[in-house]
Coordinates of C-alpha atoms and ligand atoms in Angstrom, one line a residue:
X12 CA 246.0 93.9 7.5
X13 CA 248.6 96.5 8.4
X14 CA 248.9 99.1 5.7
X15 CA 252.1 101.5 5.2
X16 CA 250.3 104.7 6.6
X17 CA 252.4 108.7 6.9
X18 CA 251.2 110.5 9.5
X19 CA 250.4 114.3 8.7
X20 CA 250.5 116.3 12.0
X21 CA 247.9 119.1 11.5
X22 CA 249.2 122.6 12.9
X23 CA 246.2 124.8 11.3
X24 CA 247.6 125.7 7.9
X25 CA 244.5 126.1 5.2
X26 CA 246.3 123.5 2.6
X27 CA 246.7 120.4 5.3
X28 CA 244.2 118.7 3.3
X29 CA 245.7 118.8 0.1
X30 CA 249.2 117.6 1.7
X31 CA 247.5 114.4 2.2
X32 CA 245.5 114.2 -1.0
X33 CA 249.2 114.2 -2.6
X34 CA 250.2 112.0 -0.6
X35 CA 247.5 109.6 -1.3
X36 CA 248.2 110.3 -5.2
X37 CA 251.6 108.8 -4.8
X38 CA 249.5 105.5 -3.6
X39 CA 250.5 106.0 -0.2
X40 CA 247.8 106.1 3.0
X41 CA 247.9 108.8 5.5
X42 CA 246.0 110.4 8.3
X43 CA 245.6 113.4 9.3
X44 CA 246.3 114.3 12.9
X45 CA 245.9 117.2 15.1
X46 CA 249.2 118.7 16.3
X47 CA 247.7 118.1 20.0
X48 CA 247.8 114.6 19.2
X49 CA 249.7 112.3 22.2
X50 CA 253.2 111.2 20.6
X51 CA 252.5 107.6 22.1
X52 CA 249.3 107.4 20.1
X53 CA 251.4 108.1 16.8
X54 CA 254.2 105.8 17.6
X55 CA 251.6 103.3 18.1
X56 CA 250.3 103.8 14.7
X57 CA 253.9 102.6 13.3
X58 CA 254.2 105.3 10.8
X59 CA 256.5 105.1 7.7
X60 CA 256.9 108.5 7.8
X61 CA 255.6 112.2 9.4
X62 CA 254.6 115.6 7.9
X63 CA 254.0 118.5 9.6
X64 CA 252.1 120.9 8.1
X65 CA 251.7 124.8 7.8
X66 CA 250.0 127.1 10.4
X67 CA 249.5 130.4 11.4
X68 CA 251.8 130.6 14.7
X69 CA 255.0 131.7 15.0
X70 CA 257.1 128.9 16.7
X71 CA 259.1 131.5 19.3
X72 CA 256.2 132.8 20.5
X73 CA 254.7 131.8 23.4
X74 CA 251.5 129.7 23.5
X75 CA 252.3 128.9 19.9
X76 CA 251.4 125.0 18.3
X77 CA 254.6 122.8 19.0
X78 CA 255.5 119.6 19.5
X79 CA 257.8 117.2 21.4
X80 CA 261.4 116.7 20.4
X81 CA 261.3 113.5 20.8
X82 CA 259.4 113.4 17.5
X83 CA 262.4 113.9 16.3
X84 CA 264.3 110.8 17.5
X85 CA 262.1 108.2 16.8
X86 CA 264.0 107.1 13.7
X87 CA 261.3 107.8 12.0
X88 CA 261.4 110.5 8.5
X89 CA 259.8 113.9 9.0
X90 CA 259.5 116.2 6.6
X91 CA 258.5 119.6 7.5
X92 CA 256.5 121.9 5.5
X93 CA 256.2 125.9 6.1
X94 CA 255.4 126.6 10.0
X95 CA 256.5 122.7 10.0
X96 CA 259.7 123.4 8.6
X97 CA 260.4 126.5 10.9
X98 CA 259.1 124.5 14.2
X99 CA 261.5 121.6 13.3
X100 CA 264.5 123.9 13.2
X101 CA 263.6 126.0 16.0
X102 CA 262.8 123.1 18.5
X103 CA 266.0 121.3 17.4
X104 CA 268.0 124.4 18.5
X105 CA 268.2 126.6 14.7
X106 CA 266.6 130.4 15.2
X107 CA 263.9 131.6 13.1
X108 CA 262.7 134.9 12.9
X109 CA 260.4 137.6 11.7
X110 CA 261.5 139.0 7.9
X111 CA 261.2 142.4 6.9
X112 CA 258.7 141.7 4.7
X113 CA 256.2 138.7 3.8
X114 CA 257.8 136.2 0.6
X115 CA 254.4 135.2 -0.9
X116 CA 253.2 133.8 -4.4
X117 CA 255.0 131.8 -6.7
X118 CA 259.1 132.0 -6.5
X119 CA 261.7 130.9 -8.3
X120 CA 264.2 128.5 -6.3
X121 CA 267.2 127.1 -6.7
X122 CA 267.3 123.4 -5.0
X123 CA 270.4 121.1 -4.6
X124 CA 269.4 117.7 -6.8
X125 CA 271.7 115.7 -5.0
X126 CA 269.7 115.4 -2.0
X127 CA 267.0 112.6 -2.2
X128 CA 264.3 115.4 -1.4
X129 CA 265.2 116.7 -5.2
X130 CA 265.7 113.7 -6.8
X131 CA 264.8 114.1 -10.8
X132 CA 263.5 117.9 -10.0
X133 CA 264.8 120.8 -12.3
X134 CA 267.9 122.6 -10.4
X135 CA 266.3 125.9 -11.0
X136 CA 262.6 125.6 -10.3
X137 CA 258.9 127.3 -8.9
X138 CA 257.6 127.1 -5.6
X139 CA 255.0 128.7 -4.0
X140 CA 255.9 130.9 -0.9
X141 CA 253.9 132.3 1.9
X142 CA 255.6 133.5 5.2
X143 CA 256.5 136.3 7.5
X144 CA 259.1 134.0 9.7
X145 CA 262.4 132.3 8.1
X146 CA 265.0 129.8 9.6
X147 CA 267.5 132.3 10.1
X148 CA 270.4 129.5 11.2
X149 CA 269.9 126.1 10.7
X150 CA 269.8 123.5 13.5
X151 CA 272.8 121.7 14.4
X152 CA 273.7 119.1 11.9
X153 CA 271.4 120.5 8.8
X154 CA 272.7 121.7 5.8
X155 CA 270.5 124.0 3.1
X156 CA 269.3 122.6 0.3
X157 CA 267.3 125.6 -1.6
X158 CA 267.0 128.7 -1.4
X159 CA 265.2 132.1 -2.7
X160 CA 266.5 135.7 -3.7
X161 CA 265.2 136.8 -0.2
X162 CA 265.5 133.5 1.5
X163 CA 268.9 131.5 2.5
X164 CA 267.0 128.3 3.5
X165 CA 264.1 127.5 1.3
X166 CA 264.9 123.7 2.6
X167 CA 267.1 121.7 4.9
X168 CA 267.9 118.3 6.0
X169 CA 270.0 116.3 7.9
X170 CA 270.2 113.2 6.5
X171 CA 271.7 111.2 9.5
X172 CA 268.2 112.0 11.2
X173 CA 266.3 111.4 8.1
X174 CA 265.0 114.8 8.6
X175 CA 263.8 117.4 6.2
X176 CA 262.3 121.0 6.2
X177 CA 260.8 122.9 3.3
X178 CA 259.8 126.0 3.7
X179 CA 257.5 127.0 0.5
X180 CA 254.3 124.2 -0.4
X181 CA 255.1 121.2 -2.1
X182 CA 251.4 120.4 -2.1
X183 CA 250.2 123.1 -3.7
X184 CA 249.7 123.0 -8.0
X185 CA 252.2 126.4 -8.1
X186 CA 254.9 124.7 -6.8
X187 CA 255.3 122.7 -10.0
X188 CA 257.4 120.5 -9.2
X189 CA 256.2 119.7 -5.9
X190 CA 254.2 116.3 -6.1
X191 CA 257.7 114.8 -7.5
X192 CA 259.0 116.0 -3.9
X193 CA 256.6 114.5 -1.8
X194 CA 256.8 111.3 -3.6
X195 CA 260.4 111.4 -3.1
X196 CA 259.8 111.6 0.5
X197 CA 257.4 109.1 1.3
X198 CA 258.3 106.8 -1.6
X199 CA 262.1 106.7 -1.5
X200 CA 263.1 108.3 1.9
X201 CA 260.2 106.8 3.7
X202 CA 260.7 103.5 1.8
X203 CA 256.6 103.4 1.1
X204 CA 256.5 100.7 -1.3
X205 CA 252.7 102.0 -2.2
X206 CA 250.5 99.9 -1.6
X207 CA 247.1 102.6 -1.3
X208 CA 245.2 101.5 -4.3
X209 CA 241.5 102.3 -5.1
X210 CA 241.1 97.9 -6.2
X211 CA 242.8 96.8 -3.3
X212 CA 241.0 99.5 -1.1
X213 CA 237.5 97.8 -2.6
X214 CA 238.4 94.6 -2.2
X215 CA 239.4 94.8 1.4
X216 CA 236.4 96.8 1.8
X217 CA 233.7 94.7 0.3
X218 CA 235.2 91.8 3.1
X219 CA 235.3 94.2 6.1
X220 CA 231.7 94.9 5.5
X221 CA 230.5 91.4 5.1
X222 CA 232.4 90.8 8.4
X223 CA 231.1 93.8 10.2
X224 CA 227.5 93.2 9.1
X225 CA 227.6 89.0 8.9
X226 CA 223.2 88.4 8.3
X227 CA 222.5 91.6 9.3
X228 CA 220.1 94.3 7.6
X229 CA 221.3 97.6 6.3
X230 CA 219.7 100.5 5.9
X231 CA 221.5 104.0 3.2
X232 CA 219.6 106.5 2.3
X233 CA 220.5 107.3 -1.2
X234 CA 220.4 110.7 -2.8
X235 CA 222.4 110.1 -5.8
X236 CA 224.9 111.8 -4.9
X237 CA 228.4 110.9 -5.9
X238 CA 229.5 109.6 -1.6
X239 CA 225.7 108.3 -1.3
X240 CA 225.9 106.3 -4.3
X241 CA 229.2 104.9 -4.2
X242 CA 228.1 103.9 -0.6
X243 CA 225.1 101.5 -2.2
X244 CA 227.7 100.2 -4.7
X245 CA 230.4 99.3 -2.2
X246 CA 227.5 97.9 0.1
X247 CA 225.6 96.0 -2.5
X248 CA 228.5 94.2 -3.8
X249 CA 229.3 93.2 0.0
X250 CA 226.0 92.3 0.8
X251 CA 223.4 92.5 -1.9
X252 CA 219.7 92.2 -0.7
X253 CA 220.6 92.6 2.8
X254 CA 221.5 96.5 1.8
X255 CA 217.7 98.6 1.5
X256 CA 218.0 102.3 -0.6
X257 CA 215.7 104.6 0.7
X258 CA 215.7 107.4 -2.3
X259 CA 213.8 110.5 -1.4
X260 CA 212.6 112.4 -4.6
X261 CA 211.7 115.6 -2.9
X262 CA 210.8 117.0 -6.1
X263 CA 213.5 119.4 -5.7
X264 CA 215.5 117.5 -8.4
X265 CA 217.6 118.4 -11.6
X266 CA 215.8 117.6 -14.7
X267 CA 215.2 113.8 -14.8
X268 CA 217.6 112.9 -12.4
X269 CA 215.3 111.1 -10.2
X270 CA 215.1 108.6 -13.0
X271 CA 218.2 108.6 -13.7
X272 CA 219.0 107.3 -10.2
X273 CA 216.4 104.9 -10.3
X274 CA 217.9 103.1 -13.8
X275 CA 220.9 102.3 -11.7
X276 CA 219.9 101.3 -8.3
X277 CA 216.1 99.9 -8.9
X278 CA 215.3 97.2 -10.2
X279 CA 216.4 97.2 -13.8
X280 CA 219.9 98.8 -12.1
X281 CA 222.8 97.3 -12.5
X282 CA 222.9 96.5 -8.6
X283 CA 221.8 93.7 -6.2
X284 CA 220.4 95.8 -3.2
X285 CA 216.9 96.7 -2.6
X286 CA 215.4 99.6 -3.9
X287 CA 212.3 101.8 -2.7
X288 CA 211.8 105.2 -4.6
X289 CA 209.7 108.0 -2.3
X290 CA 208.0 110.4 -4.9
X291 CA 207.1 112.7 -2.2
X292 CA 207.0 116.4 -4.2
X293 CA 203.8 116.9 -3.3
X294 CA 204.3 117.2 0.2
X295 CA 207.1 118.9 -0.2
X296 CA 205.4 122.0 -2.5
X297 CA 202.5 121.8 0.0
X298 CA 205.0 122.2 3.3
X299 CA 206.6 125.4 0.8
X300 CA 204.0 126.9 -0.4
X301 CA 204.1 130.9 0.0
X302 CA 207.5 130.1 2.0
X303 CA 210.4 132.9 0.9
X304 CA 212.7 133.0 3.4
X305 CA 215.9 131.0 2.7
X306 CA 217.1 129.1 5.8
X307 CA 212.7 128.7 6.2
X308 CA 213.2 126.9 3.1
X309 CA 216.1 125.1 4.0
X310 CA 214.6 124.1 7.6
X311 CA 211.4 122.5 6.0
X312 CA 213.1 120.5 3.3
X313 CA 215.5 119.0 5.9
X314 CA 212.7 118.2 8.3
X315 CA 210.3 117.1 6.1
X316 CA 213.4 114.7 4.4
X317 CA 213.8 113.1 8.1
X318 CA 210.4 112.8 8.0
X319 CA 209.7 111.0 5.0
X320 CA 213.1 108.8 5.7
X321 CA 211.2 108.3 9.2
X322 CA 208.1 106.5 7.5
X323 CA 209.9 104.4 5.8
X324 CA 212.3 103.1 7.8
X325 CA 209.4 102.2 10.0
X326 CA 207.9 100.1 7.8
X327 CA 211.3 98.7 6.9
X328 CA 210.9 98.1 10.4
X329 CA 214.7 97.5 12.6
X330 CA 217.8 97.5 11.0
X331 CA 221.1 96.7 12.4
X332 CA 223.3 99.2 10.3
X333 CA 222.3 102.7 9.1
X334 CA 224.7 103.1 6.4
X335 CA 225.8 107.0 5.8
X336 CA 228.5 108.4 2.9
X337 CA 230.7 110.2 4.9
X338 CA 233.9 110.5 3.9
X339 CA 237.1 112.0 5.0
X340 CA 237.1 115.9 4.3
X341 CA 233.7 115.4 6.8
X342 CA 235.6 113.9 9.4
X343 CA 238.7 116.3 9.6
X344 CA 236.4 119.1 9.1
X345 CA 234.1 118.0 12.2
X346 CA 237.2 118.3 14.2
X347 CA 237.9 115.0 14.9
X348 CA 241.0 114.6 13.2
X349 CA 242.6 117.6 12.4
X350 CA 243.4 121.5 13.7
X351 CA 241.6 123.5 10.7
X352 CA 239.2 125.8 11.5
X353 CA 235.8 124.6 11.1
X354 CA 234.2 126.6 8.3
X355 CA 231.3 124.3 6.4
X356 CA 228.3 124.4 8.5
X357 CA 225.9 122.3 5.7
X358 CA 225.6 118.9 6.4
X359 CA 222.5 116.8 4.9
X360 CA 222.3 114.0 6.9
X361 CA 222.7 115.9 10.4
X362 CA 220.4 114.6 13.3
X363 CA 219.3 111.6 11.0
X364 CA 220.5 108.4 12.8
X365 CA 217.8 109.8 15.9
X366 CA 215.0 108.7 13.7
X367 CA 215.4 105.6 12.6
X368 CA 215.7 102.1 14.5
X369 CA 219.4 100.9 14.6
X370 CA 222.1 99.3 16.0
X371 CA 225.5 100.9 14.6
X372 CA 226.1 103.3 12.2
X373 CA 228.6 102.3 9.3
X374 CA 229.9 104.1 7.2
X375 CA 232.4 102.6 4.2
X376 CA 234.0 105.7 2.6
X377 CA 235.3 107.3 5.8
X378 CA 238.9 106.8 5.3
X379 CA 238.1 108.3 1.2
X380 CA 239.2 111.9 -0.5
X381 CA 236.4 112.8 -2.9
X382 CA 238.6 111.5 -5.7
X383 CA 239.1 108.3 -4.0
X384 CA 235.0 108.0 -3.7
X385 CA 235.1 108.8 -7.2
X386 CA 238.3 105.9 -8.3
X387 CA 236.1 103.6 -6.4
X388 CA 233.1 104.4 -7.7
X389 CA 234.4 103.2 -11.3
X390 CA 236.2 100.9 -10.1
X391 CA 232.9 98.9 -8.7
X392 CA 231.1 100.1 -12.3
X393 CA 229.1 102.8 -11.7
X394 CA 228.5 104.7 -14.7
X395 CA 230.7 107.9 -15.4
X396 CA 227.8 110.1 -15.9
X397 CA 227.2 109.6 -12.2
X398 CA 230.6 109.7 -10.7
X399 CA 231.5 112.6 -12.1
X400 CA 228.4 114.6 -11.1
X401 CA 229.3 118.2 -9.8
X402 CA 228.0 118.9 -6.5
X403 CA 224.3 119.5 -5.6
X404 CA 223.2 120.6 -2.4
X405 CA 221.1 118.7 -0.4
X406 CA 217.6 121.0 -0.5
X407 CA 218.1 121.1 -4.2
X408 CA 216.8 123.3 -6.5
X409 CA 214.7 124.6 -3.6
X410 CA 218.0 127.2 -2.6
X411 CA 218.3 127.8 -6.6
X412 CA 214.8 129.2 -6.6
X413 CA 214.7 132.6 -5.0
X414 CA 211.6 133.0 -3.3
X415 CA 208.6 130.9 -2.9
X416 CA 208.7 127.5 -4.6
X417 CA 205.8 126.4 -6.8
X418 CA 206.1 123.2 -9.4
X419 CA 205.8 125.7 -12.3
X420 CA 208.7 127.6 -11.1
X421 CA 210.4 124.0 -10.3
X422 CA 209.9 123.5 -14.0
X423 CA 211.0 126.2 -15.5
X424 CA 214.7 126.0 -13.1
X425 CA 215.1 122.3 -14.5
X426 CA 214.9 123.2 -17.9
X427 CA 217.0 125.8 -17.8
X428 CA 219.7 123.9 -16.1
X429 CA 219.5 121.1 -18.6
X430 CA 220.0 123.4 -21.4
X431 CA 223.0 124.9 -19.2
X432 CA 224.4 121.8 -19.0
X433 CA 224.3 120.5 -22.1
X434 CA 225.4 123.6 -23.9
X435 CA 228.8 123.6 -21.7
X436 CA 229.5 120.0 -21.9
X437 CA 228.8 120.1 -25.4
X438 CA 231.2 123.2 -25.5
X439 CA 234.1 121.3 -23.1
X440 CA 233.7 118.1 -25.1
X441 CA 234.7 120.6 -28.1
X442 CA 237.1 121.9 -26.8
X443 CA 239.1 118.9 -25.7
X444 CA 238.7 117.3 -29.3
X445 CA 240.3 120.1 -30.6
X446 CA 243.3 120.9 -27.9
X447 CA 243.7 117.7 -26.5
X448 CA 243.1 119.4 -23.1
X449 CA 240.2 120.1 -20.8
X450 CA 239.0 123.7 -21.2
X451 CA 240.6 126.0 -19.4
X452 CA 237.3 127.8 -18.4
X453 CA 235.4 124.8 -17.4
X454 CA 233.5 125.3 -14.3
X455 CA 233.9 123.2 -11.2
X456 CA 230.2 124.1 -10.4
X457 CA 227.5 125.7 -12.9
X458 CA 223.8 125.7 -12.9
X459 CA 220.7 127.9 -13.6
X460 CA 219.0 129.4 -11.0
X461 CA 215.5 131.1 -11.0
X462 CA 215.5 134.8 -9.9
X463 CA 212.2 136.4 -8.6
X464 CA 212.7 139.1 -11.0
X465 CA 210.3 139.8 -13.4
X466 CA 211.0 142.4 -16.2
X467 CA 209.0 143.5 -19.4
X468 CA 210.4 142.0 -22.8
X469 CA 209.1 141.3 -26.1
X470 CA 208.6 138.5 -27.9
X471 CA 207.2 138.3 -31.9
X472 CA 204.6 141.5 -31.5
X473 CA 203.8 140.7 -28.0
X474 CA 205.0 142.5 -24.2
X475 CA 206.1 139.8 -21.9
X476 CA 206.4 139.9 -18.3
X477 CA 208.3 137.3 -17.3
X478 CA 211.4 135.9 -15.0
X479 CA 214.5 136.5 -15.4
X480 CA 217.3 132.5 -14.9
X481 CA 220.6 133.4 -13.3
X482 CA 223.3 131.5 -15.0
X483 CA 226.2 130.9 -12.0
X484 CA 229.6 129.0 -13.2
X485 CA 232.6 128.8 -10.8
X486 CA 235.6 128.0 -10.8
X487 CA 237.4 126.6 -7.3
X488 CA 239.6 124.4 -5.5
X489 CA 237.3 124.1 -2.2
X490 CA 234.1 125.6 -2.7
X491 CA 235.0 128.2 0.5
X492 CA 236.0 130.4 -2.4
X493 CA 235.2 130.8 -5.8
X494 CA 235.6 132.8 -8.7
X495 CA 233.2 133.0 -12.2
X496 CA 234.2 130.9 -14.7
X497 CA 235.4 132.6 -17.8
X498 CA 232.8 130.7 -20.1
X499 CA 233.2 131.7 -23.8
X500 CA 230.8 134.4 -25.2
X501 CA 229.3 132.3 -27.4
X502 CA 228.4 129.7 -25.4
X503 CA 226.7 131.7 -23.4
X504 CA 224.7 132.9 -26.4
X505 CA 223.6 129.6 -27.4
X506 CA 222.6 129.0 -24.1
X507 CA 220.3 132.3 -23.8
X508 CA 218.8 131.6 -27.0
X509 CA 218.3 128.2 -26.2
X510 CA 216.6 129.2 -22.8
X511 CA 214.3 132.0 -24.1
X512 CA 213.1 129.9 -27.1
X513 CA 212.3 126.4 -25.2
X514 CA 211.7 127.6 -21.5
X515 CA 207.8 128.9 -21.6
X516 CA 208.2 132.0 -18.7
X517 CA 211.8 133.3 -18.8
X518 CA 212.7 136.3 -21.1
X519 CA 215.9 137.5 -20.0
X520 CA 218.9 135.7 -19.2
X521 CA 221.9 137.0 -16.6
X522 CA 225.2 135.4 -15.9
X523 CA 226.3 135.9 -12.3
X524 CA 230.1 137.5 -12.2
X525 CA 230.1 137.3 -8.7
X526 CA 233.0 135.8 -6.6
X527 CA 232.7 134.3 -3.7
X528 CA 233.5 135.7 -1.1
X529 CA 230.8 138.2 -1.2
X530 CA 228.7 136.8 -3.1
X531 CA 227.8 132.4 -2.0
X532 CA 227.7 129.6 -5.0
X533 CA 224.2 128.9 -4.1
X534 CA 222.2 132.2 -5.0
X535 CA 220.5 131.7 -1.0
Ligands
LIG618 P1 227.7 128.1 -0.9 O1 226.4 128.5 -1.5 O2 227.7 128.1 0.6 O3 228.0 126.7 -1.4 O4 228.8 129.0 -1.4 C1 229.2 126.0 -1.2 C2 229.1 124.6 -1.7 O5 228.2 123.9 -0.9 C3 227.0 123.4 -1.6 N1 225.9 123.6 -0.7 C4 225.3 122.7 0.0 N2 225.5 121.3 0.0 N3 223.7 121.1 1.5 C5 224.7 120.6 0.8 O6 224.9 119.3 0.8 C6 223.4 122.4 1.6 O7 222.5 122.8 2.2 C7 224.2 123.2 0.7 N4 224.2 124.6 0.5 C8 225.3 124.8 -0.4 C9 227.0 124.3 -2.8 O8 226.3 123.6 -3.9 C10 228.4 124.5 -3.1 O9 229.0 123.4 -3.8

């Protein structure tokens, strides 16, 4: 089925992602591509439309990331964004040059609203800025339409061309009205009728699959995860009992979550697939024990994961699929579609497929933003609790344990983090009874971690000497940065209390202000 797809040309700026999650949001598919891309493999894709992103180059210097002009002729929109918008000007014969000083943060702009770019958006507005270089005369046949105190052309188009040029970020939440932009572009300029929905994107998936895999065997290994599990769903519904689980419980689990994936893929699940549960802790503590050193730790619960996966698939015996829940930001990131710099250097299921007896590897949510997996992952019934999980890193609460891992100490993290967890969705739930808005301090990430601190307290008439649980709660768009969630004093008093009282082992309680950078989400 040919689907309306915009093509975002990738020129290294750090939001290129989130340009094509709005675009997505107005119900409109797109790719991302690396500037370096052939033209001739674009123009095959029939595009409705291209955007070129930001990047760190300055488009007069030499070496820097271009493109060819002939982009520009192909009838086709293009709307340029940042180092898109400067490139577009300065290849089509406009100068830009080097400012005095750098425009950065959120500006106030004033845009012309009878262009279809500003369609329905406020005359007087805010954008968010960040660059050196500036079009400094417009290309032949442009006209401005916004500008800045410090900068003449904030955008530009020329409308016979159907070309545009924006020089702040549309895509980015400062620019508030910025998503009505980009749906003016690919909706009305592009003429994208939208037809990139999460049902439709199921449906056609459930049939690919069954096409793809026809009597064929499937093999996922399931973690619980949020791309994992929607995986199983998407592939269960396709193909039922032809689709095998493998679920590792490495013992390295949040508090009764291994059971909690097993009420909704085993048996008594809601799901036609087959299911085998590996309670494998033991070996796991035994492969740990008296282990301290972080990426030690990290090493043996990877290997010892393939190796447990290993035994199992053997005596599933050959399969012709190994189903795996990649999904987009992993295949941009791994450098296979876009320019950004590589930064995220976990992966779980690295080196897996070498172990286990295939034929192809297939893998359903490729084309999917996390909040796609997520609209999906409803969409085919999977409950809420598990959709909306916040992430959880694949060795588990083995990086949250500082030091050597024992079960007590397993224990005693699990507890803590439940009553963590509770206290601040009890707390958010609260909150948006009574404002009728999520919480303004609600973490993106948050969970207890066990230090390997010990410290002398005192409990009824008796000395203690016990650990100390780290509390970490962040805040952040990407996990590459993060800051500490401003969680309410009091919430973080209930939670202390809580832990000290119920948690046998822990006297002290510390919340981690850390941002990241220096300091990591994961305490190793
Ligand atoms: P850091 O600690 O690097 O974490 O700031 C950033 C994000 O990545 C998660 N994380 C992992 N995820 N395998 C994973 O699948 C891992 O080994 C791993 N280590 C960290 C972490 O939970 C946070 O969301």
């Amino acid at each position: 089925m040919e689907r309306e797809t915009v093509i975002v040309i990738d020129f290294g700026g750090q939001y290129n992602q989130l340009v094509a999650r709005r675009v997505r949001e107005c119900n409109v598919y797109c790719e991302i591509y690396s500037y370096k891309t052939d033209l001739e493999k674009i123009k095959a894709m029939n595009p409705k439309g291209i955007i070129l992103t930001g990047g760190p180059s300055s488009c007069y210097e030499e070496n820097a990331a271009t493109c060819s002009p002939e982009l520009f002729s192909l009838g086709i929109p293009v709307l340029g964004l940042c180092y898109g918008a400067q490139l577009m000007s300065y290849v089509l014969g406009g100068n830009v040059e080097r400012a005095s000083a750098r425009e950065y943060g959120k500006t106030e702009v004033d845009v012309d609203c009878s262009s279809a770019l500003f369609a329905g958006v406020t005359p007087h507005t805010v954008c968010w800025m960040s660059h050196f270089d500036y079009i400094s005369r417009l290309a032949p046949g442009f006209r401005s339409i916004a500008h800045t105190a410090n900068c003449p052309v904030a955008a530009a188009e020329c409308t016979e061309k159907k070309l545009y040029a924006i020089q702040f970020h549309p895509e980015v939440l400062h620019t508030v009205e910025g998503s009505k932009m980009l749906y003016n572009f690919v909706r009305n300029i592009c003429g994208c009728a939208g037809d990139w929905r999460m049902d439709s994107f199921v449906e056609n998936t459930v049939r690919e699959i069954r096409e793809k895999v026809g009597s064929g065997r499937v093999l996922l290994a399931l973690s619980g995860g949020v791309d994992s599990s929607v995986a199983a769903g998407l592939l269960s519904r396709a193909i039922g009992k032809q689709l095998t689980c493998v679920f590792v419980d490495h013992g390295l689990l949040r508090k009764n979550e291994g059971d909690e994936v097993e009420a909704v893929f085993g048996s008594k699940g809601m799901f036609d697939l087959n299911f085998i549960r590996v309670n494998a802790a033991d070996r796991f503590y035994i492969k740990l024990a008296g282990v301290s050193e972080p990426e030690r730790k990290r090493k043996i619960i990877g290997e010892e994961f393939i190796r447990v996966f290993e035994e199992e698939a053997k005596k599933i015996g050959a399969v012709d699929f190994l189903a795996q829940g990649t999904i987009y930001p992993d295949v941009v990131e791994s450098g296979l579609g876009g320019e950004s710099a590589v930064i995220k250097s976990h992966h779980n299921v690295g080196g897996l497929p070498d172990y286990v007896d295939f034929k192809e590897i297939i893998e359903p949510l490729r084309l999917l933003f996390k909040d796609e997996v997520r609209k999906a992952g409803l969409e085919l019934g999977i409950p809420e609790k598990l959709v909306f999980r916040q992430p959880f890193p694949g060795p588990g609460l083995g990086i949250r344990i500082i030091g050597d891992i024992t079960a007590e100490k397993v224990k005693i993290v699990q507890d803590a983090d439940a009553i963590f967890r509770e206290e601040v969705a009890k707390a958010s739930d609260a909150y948006k009874e009574a404002n009728g808005t999520a919480a303004p301090w609600m973490p993106d990430q948050y969970f207890a971690a066990l230090t390997n601190m010990r410290s002398v307290g005192v409990m009824g008439d008796e000395r203690t000497y016990d650990y100390a649980i780290a509390l970490r709660a962040v805040r952040t768009i990407d996990f590459m940065t993060a800051e500490a969630a401003n969680i309410p004093f009091d919430v973080l008093q209930t939670v202390m209390s809580r832990i000290i009282n119920e948690v046998r082992g822990v006297n002290r309680v510390l919340f981690d202000i850390s941002s990241k950078p220096p300091g990591t989400i994961e305490l190793e």
